[in-house]
Coordinates of C-alpha atoms and ligand atoms in Angstrom, one line a residue:
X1370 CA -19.3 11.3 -16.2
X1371 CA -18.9 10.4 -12.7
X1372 CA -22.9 10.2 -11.8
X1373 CA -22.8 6.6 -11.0
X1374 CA -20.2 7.5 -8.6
X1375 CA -22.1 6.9 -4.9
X1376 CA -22.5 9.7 -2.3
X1377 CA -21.3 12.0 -5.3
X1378 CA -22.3 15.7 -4.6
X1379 CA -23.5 14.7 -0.6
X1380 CA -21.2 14.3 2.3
X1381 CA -19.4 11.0 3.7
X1382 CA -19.4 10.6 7.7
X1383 CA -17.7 9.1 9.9
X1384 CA -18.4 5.5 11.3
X1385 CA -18.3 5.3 14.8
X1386 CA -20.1 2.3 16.9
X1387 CA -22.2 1.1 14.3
X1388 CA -23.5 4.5 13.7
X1389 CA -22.5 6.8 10.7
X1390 CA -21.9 9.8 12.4
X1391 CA -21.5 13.9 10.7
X1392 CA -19.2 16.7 11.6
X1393 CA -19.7 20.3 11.2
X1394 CA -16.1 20.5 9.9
X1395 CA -16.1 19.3 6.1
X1396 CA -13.3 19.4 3.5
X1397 CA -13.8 18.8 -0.2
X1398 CA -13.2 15.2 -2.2
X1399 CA -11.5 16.2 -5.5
X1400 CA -11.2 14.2 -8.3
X1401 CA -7.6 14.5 -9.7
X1402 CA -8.7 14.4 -13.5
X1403 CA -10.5 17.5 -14.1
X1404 CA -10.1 19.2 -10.4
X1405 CA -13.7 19.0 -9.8
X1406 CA -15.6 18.6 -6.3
X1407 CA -16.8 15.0 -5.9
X1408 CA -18.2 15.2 -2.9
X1409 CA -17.8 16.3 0.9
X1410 CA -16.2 14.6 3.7
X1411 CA -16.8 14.9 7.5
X1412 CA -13.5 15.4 9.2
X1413 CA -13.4 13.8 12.7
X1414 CA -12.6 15.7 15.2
X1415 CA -10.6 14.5 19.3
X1416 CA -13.9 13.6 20.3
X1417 CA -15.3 11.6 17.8
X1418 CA -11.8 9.8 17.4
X1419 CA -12.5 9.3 21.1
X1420 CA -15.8 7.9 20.8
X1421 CA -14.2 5.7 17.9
X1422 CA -11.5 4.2 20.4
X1423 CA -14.4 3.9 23.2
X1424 CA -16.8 2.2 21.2
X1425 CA -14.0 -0.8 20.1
X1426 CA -12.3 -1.1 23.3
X1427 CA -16.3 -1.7 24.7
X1428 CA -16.8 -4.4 21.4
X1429 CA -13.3 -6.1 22.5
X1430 CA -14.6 -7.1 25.5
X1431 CA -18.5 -7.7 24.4
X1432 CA -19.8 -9.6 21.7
X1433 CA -16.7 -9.7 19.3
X1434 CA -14.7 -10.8 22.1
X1435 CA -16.6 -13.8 22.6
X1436 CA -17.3 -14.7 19.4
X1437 CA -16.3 -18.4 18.2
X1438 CA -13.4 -17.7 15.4
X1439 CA -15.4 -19.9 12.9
X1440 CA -18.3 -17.0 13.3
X1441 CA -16.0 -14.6 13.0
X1442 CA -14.7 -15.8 9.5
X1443 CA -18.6 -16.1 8.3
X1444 CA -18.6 -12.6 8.9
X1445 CA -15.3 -11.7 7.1
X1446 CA -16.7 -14.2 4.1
X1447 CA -20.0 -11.8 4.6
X1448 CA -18.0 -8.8 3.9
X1449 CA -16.3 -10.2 0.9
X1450 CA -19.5 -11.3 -0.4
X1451 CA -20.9 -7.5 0.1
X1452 CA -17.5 -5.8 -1.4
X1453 CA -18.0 -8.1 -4.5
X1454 CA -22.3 -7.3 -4.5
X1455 CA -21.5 -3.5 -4.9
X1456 CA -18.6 -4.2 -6.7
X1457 CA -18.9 -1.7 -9.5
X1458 CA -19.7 1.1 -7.1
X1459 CA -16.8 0.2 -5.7
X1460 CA -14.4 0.5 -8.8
X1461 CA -16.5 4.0 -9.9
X1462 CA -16.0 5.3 -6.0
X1463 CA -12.1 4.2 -6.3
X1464 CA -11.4 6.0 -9.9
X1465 CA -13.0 8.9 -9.3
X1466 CA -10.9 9.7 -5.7
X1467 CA -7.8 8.4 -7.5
X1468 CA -8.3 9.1 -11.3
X1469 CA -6.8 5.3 -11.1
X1470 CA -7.5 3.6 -14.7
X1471 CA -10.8 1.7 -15.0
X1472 CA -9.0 -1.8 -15.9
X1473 CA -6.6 -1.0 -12.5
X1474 CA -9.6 -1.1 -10.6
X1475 CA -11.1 -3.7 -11.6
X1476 CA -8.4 -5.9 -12.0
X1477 CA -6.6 -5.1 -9.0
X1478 CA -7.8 -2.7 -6.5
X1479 CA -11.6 -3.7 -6.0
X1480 CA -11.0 -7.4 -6.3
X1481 CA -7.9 -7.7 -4.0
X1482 CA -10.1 -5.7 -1.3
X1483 CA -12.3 -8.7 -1.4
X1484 CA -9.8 -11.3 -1.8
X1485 CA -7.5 -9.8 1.6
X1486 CA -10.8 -10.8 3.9
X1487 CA -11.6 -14.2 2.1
X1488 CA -7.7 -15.4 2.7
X1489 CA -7.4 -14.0 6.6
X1490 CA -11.0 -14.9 7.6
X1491 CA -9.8 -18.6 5.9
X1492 CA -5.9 -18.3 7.4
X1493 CA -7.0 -17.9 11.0
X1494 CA -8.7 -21.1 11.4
X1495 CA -5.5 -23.1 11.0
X1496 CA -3.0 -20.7 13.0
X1497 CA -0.9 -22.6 15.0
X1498 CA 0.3 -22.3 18.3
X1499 CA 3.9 -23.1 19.5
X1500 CA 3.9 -26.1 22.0
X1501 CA 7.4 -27.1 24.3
X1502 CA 8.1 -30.2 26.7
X1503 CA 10.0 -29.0 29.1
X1504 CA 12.3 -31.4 31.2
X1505 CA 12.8 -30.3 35.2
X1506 CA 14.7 -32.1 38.0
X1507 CA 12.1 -34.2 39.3
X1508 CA 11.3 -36.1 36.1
X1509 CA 8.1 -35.6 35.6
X1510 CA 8.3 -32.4 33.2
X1511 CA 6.4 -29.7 31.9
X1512 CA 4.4 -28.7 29.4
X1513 CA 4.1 -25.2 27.6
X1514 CA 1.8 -24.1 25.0
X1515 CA 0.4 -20.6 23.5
X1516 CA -2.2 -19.3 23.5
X1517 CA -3.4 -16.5 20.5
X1518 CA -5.1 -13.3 22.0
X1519 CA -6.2 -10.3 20.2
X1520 CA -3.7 -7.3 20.5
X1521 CA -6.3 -5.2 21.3
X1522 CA -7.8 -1.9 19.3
X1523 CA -5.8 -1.2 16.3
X1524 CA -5.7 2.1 14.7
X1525 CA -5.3 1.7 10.7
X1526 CA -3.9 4.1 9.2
X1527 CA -3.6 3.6 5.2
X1528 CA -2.5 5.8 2.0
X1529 CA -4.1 6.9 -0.8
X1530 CA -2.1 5.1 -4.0
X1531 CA -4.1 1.4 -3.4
X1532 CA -6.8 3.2 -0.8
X1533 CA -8.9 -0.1 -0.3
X1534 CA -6.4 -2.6 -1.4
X1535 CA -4.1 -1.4 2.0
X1536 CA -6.9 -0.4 3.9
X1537 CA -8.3 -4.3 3.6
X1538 CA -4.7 -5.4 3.4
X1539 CA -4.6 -4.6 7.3
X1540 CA -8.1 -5.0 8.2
X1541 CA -9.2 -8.5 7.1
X1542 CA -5.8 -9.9 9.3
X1543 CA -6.8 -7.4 12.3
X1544 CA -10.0 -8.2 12.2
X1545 CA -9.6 -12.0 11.9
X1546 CA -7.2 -12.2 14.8
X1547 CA -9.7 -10.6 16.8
X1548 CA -9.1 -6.7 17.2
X1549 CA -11.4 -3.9 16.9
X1550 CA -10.3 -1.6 14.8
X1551 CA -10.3 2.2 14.1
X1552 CA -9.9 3.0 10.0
X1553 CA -8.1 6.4 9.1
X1554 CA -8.1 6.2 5.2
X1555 CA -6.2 8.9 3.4
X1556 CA -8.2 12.5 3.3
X1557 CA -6.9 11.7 -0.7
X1558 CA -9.2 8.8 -1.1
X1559 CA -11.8 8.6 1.6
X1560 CA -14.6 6.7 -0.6
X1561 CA -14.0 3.1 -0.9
X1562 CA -13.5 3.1 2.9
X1563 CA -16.6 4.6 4.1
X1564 CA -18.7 2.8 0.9
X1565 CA -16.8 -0.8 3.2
X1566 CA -18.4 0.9 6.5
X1567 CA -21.6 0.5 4.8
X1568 CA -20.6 -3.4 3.6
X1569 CA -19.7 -3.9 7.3
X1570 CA -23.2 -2.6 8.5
X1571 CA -25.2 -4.4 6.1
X1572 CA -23.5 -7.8 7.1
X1573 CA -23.9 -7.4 10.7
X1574 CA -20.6 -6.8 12.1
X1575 CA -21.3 -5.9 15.5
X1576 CA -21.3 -1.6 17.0
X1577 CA -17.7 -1.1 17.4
X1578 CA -15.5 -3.8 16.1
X1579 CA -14.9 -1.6 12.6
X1580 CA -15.0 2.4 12.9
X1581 CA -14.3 4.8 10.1
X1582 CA -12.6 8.1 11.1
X1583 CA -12.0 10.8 8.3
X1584 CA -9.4 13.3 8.4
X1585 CA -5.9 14.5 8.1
X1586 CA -2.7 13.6 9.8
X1587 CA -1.0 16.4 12.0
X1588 CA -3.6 17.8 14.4
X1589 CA -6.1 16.2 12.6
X1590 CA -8.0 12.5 13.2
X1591 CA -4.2 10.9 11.9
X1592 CA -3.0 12.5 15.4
X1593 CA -5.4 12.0 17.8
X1594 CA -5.2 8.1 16.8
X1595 CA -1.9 7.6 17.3
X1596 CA -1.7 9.5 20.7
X1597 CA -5.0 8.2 22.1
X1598 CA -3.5 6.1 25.7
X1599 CA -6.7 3.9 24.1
X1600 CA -5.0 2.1 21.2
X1601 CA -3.1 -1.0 21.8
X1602 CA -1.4 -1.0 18.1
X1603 CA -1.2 1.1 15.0
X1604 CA -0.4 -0.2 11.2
X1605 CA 0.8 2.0 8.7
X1606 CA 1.4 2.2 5.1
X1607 CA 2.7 5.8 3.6
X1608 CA 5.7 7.8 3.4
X1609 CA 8.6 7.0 5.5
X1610 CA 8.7 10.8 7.6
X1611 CA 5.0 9.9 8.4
X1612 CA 6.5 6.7 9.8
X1613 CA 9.1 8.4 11.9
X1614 CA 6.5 10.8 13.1
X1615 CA 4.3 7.9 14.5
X1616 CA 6.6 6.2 15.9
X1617 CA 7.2 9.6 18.1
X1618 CA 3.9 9.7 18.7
X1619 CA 3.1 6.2 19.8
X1620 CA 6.3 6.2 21.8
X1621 CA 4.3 7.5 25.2
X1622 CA 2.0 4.5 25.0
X1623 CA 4.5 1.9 23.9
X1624 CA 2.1 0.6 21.0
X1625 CA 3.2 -2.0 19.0
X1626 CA 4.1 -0.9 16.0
X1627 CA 3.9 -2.3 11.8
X1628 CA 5.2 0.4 8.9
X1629 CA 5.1 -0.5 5.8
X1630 CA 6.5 2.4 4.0
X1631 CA 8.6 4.0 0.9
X1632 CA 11.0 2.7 -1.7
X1633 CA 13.6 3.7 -4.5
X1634 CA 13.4 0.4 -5.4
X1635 CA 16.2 -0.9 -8.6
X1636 CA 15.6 -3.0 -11.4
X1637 CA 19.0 -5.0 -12.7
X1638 CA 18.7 -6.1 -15.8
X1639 CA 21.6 -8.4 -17.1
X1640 CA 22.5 -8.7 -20.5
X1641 CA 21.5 -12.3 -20.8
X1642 CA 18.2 -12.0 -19.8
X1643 CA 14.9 -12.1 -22.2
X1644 CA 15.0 -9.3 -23.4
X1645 CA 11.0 -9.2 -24.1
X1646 CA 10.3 -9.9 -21.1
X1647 CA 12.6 -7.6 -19.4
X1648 CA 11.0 -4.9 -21.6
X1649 CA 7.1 -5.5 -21.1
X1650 CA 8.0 -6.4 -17.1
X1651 CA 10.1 -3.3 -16.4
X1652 CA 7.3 -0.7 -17.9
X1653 CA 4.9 -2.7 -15.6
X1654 CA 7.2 -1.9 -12.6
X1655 CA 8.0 1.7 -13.9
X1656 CA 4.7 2.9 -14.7
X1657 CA 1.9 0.8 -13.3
X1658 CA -0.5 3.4 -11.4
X1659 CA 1.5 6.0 -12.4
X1660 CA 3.9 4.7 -10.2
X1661 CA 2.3 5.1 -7.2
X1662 CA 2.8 2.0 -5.5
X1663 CA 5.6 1.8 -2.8
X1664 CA 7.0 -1.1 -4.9
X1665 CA 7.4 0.2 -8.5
X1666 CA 11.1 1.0 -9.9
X1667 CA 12.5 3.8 -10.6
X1668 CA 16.1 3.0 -10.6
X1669 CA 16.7 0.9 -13.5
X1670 CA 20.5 -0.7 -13.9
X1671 CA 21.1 -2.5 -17.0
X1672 CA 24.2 -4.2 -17.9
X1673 CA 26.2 -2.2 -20.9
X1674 CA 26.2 -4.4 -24.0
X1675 CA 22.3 -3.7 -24.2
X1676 CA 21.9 -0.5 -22.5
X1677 CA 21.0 1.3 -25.7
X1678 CA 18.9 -1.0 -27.2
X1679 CA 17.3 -1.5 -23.8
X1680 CA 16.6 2.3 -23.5
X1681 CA 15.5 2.8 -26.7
X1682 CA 12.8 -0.5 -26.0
X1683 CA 11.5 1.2 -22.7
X1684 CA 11.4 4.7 -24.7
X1685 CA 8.9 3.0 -26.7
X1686 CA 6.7 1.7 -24.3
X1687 CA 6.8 4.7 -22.0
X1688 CA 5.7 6.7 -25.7
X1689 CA 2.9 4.0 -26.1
X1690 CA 1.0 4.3 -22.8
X1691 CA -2.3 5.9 -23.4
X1692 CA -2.8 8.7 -20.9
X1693 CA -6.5 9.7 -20.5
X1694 CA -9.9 9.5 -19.1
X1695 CA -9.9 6.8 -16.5
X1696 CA -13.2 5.5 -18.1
X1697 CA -12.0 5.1 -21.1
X1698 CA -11.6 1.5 -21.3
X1699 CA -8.2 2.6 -23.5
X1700 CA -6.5 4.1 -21.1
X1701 CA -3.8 2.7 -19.3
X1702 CA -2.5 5.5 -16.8
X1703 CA -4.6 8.8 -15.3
X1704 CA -3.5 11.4 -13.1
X1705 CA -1.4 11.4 -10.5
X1706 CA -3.4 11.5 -7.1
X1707 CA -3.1 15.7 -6.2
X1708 CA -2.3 18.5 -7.8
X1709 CA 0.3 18.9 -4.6
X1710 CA 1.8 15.2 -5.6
X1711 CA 1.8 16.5 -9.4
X1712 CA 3.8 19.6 -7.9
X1713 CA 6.4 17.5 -6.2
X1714 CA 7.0 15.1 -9.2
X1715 CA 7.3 18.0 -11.7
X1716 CA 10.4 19.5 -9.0
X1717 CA 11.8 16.1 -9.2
X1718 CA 12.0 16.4 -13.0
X1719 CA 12.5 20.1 -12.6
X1720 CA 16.2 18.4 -10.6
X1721 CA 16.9 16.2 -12.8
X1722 CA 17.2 18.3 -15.8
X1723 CA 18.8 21.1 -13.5
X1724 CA 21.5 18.2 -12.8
X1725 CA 21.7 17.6 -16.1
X1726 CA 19.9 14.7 -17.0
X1727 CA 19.4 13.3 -20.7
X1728 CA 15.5 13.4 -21.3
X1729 CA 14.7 10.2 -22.8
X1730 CA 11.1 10.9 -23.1
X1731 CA 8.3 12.8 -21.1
X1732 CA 9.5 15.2 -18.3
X1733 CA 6.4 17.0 -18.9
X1734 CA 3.0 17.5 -18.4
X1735 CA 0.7 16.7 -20.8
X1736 CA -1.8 19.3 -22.5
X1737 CA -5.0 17.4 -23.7
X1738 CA -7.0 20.9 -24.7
X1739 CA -10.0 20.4 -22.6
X1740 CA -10.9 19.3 -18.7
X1741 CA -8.4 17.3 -18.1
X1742 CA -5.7 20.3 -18.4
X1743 CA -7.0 21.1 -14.9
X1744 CA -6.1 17.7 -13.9
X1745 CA -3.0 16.1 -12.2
X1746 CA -1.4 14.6 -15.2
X1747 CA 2.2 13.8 -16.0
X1748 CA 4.1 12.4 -18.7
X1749 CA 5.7 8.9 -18.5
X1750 CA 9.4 9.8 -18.2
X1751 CA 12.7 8.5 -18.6
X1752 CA 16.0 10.3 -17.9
X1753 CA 19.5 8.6 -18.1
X1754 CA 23.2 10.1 -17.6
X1755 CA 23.1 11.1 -14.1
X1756 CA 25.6 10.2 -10.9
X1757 CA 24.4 7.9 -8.5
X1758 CA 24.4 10.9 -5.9
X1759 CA 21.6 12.7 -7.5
X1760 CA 18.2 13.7 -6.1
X1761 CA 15.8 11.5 -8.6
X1762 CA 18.3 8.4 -8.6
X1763 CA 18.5 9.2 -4.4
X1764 CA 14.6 10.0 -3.2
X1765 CA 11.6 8.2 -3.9
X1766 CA 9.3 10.0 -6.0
X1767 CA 6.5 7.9 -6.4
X1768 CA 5.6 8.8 -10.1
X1769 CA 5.9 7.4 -14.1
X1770 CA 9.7 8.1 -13.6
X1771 CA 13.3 6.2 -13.6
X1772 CA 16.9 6.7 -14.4
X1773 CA 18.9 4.5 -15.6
X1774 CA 22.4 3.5 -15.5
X1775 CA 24.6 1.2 -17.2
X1776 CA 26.6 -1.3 -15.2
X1777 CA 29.7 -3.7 -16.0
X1778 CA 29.9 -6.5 -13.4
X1779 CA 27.5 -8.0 -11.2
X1780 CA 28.9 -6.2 -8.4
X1781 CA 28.6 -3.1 -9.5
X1782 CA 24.8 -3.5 -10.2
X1783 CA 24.3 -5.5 -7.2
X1784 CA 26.6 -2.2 -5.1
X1785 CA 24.4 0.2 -6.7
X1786 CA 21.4 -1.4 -6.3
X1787 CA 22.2 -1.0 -2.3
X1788 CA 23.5 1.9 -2.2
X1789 CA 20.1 3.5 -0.7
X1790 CA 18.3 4.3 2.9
X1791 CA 15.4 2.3 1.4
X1792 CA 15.2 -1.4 1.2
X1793 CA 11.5 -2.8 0.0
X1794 CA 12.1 -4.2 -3.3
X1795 CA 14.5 -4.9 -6.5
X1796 CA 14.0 -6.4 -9.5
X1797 CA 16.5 -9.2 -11.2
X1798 CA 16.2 -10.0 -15.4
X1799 CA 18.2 -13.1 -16.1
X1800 CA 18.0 -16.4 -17.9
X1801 CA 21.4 -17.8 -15.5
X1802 CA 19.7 -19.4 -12.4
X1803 CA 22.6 -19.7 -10.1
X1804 CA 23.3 -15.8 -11.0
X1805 CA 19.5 -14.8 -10.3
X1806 CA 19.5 -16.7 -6.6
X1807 CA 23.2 -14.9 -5.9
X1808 CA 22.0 -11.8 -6.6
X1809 CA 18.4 -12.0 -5.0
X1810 CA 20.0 -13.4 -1.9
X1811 CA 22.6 -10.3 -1.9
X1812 CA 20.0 -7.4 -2.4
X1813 CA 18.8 -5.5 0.9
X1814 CA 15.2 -5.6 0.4
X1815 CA 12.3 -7.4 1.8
X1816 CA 10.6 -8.9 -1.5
X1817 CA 13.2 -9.6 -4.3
X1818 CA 11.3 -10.6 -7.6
X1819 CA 13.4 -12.6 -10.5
X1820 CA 11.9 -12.2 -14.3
X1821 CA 8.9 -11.3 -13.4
X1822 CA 7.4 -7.6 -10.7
X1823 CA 4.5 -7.8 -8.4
X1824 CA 3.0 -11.2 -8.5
X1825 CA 1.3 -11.8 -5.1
X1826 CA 1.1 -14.7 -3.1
X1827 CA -0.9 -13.4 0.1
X1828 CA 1.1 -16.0 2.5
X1829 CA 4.2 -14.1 2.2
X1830 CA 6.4 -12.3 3.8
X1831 CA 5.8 -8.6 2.5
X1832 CA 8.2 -5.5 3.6
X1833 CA 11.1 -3.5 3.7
X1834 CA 14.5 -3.0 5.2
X1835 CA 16.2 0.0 6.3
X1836 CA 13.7 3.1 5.6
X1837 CA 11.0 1.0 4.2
X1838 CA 9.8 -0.2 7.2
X1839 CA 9.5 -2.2 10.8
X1840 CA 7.8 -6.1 10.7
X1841 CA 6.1 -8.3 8.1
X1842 CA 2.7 -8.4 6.7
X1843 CA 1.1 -11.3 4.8
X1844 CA 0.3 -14.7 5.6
X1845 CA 1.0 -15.6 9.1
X1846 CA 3.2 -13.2 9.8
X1847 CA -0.1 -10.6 9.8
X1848 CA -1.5 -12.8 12.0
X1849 CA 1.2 -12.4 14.4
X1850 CA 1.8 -9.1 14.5
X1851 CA -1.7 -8.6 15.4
X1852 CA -2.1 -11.2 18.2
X1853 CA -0.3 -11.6 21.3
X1854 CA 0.9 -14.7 22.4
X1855 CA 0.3 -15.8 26.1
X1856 CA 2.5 -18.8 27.4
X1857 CA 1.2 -21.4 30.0
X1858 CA 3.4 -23.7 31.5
X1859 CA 2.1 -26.8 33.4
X1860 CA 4.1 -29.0 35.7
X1861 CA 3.4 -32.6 35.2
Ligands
NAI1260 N1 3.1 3.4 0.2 C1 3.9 4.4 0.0 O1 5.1 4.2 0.1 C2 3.4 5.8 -0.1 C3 4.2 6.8 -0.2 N2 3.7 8.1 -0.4 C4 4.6 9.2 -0.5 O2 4.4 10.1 0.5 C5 4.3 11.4 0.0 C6 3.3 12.2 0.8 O3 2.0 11.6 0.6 P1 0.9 11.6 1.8 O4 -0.4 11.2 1.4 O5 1.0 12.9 2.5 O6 1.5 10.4 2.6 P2 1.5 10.1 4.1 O7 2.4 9.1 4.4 O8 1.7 11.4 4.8 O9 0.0 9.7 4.4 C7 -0.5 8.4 4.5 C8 -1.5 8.4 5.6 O10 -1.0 8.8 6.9 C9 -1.8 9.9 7.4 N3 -0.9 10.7 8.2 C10 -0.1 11.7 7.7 N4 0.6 12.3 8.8 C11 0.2 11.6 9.9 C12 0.5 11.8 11.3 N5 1.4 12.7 11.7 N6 -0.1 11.0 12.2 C13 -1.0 10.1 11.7 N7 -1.3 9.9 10.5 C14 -0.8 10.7 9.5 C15 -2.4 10.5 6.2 O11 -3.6 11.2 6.6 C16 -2.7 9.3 5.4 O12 -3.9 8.6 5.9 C17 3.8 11.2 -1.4 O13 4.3 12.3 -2.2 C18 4.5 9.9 -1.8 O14 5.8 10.2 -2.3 C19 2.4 8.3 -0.3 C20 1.4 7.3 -0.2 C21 1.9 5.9 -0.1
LIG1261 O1 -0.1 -5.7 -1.1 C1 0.0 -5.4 -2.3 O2 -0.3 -6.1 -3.2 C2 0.5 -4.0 -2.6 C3 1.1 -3.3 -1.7 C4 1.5 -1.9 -2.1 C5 1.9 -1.1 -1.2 O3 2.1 -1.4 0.1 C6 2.1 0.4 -1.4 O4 2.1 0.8 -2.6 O5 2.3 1.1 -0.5

């Protein structure tokens, strides 16, 4: 079913100075819906990584370096324009690394990879730059103004839950501001990235400002990045112990640093709100990708006079979703990304019961009675009735999966709510306006969304607090992490 599916059965290299470049150490591409081998993938080793770091440090200070920002963004608008050309390769490479639903990718993942180039490529021509008159003793003054540079090479290192959507997320803005850059997609999902290698060849970028290395983390092509004295700067999006463990490693060098990294993000819903749209919005949150993406919720906290009612109305969505065959265009969630992530999720509900959970629904895995029993599937799944101190209400999980507790007062909720190391992003249902903006403004998180989860605007700010991670992305505030200011004063 997944013939269309490029590169399927061959091998994917590594991109290294504008060359695609093999390894004689290979590991296997498996698709999470039926286990099987997709394709192979050429694992970089310390000297291609080093040939990777080489070959953009010699593009930051050749052609890239000197190019005119306006030809820059043509470019970027060229890779768009090639993302978009091979666009359904794209979506069938992307569902069959991730077993991601076919509307997901098409919706979200494939287009939103084109879209992050088109807004940074567009951004970048109107960054300003700050500008000060400076009064001195002899009247005559000074002026100071800023001047953007590139940070330098950036390594990228991205996940595997959105694989182009983050990869591009970090990219386009890197790439606009003038970097070279160094790709490490997830060894999860290494096809979208190397199938935008290809997009990035065919539009001309030049040898070495975009280079693709495949591989693991620990002693593996994820390592050797982040120690290499060559990189300037690495950007990050995973889990939270792979952030810690990078910031050790980029320690020696003094790189700069942006992590954007995990959740257990809350959902308060008051009893005044709409209740519809409470509903419909918090399954979104709950269960969207089978909740792999850093800002789904899986604590839910919802005010006592509708608890029941509310928990019966989530029951029945979570009962409705259609689990399947990504290619079925009926099918709203697949399989999680691994077997090894299925493993962890099922302990997590293993806890939960052992803690003695109520099951609302799921808490299983699903047996379909053919090849997708050798998948990575999960049950959507609700449990209610446990303390605030246990493991699924404490860690993130990053599956279909939330508790959910009742709460009196808007304290309480609004207590509970921060009660966690993590901080990225809460959810508020109401209908009162001066309640929603009290709360919002109270919650320790970086994005706070009222009556409504994940709608985008590019332009802002997007990150977390506490254990969710270090600096902004979006908008300008991409654009400043990855350029570097140089002041110049002039005495009048
Ligand atoms: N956005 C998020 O919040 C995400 C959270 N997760 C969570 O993390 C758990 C583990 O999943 P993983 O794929 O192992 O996530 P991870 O955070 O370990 O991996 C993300 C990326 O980092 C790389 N990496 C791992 N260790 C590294 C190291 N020491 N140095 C440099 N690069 C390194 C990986 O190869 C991958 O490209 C999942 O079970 C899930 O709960 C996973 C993906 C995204
Ligand atoms: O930028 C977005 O729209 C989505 C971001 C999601 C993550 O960063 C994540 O799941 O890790």
């Amino acid at each position: 079913m997944y013939e269309k599916v490029p590169h399927a059965g061959g091998v994917l290299r590594n991109y290294v100075a504008g060359e695609f470049v093999a390894s004689n150490r290979l590991f296997a591409n498996i698709n999470p819906v039926d286990g099987s081998e997709i394709n192979r993938v050429a694992e970089a080793d310390a000297a291609t990584v080093d040939a990777a770091v080489k070959a953009a440090r010699r593009a930051l200070h050749g052609d890239w370096g000197q190019m005119a920002p306006a030809v820059r963004c043509q470019l970027l608008h060229r890779v768009a324009d090639g993302i978009e050309a091979r666009f359904e390769e794209f979506v069938a490479a992307e569902m069959a690394d991730t077993g991601k639903s076919f509307h997901q990718a098409r919706s979200i993942d494939i287009p939103r990879g084109a879209a992050n180039f088109r807004i940074f490529a567009d951004m970048i021509k109107s960054q300003s730059s700050e500008c000060f008159q400076t009064p001195t003793d002899d009247g005559r003054g000074a002026l100071n103004y800023a001047v953007n540079k590139p940070l330098g090479v950036v390594a990228v290192i991205a996940p595997w839950n959105l694989p182009l959507l983050l990869l591009t997320w970090k990219l386009a803005p890197a790439l606009a501001a003038g970097n070279t850059v160094i790709a490490k997609p997830s060894e999860e999902t290494p096809a979208t990235a190397t199938l935008l290698a290809e997009v990035m060849h065919a539009a001309g970028v030049p040898a070495g400002v975009f280079n693709l290395v495949h591989g693991f983390g620990p002693n593996s092509a994820g390592e050797f990045l982040t120690t290499h004295p060559g990189v300037d700067a690495v950007t990050f999006t995973g889990e939270s112990k792979t952030g810690s463990a990078i910031m050790r490693a980029a320690a020696d060098g003094v790189k700069a640093l942006s992590f954007e990294l995990g959740g257990k993000n809350a959902g308060i819903i008051f009893d005044d709100c709409d209740f519809d749209e409470a509903v419909n919005g918090t399954a979104r949150s709950v269960f969207t990708n089978g909740g792999q993406v850093c800002l789904c919720t899986e604590r839910l906290y919802v005010q006592r006079p509708i608890f029941d009612k509310f928990v019966a109305a989530l029951k029945a969505k979570a009962q409705a979703i259609n689990i399947g065959w990504p290619l079925d265009e009926n099918t709203d969630m697949g399989p999680l990304i691994s077997h090894k992530h299925r493993d962890k999720v099922v302990s997590y509900f293993a806890s939960a019961k052992a803690e003695g959970a109520t099951v609302v629904t799921g808490g299983g895995v699903p047996v379909f009675g053919d090849a997708r029993d050798n998948g990575a599937f999960v049950e959507p799944t609700i449990f209610t009735g446990l303390p605030e101190h246990a493991r699924i209400v404490k860690e993130e999980v990053f599956g279909p999966v939330c508790h959910i507790t009742p709460f009196d007062t808007e304290a309480q909720a609004v207590a509970m709510a921060n009660d966690s190391h993590y901080g990225l992003a809460a959810t508020v249902w109401t209908t009162n306006l001066p309640r929603a903006h009290r709360v919002a403004q109270q919650l320790e998180v970086g994005i706070a969304w009222v009556n409504t989860w994940y709608l985008r605007d590019l332009r802002t700010p997007f990150g977390g607090v506490k254990l969710s991670g270090v600096g902004r992305e979006g908008g300008v505030h991409s654009l400043n992490f990855y350029s570097e200011p140089t002041n110049i004063c002039i005495k009048l």
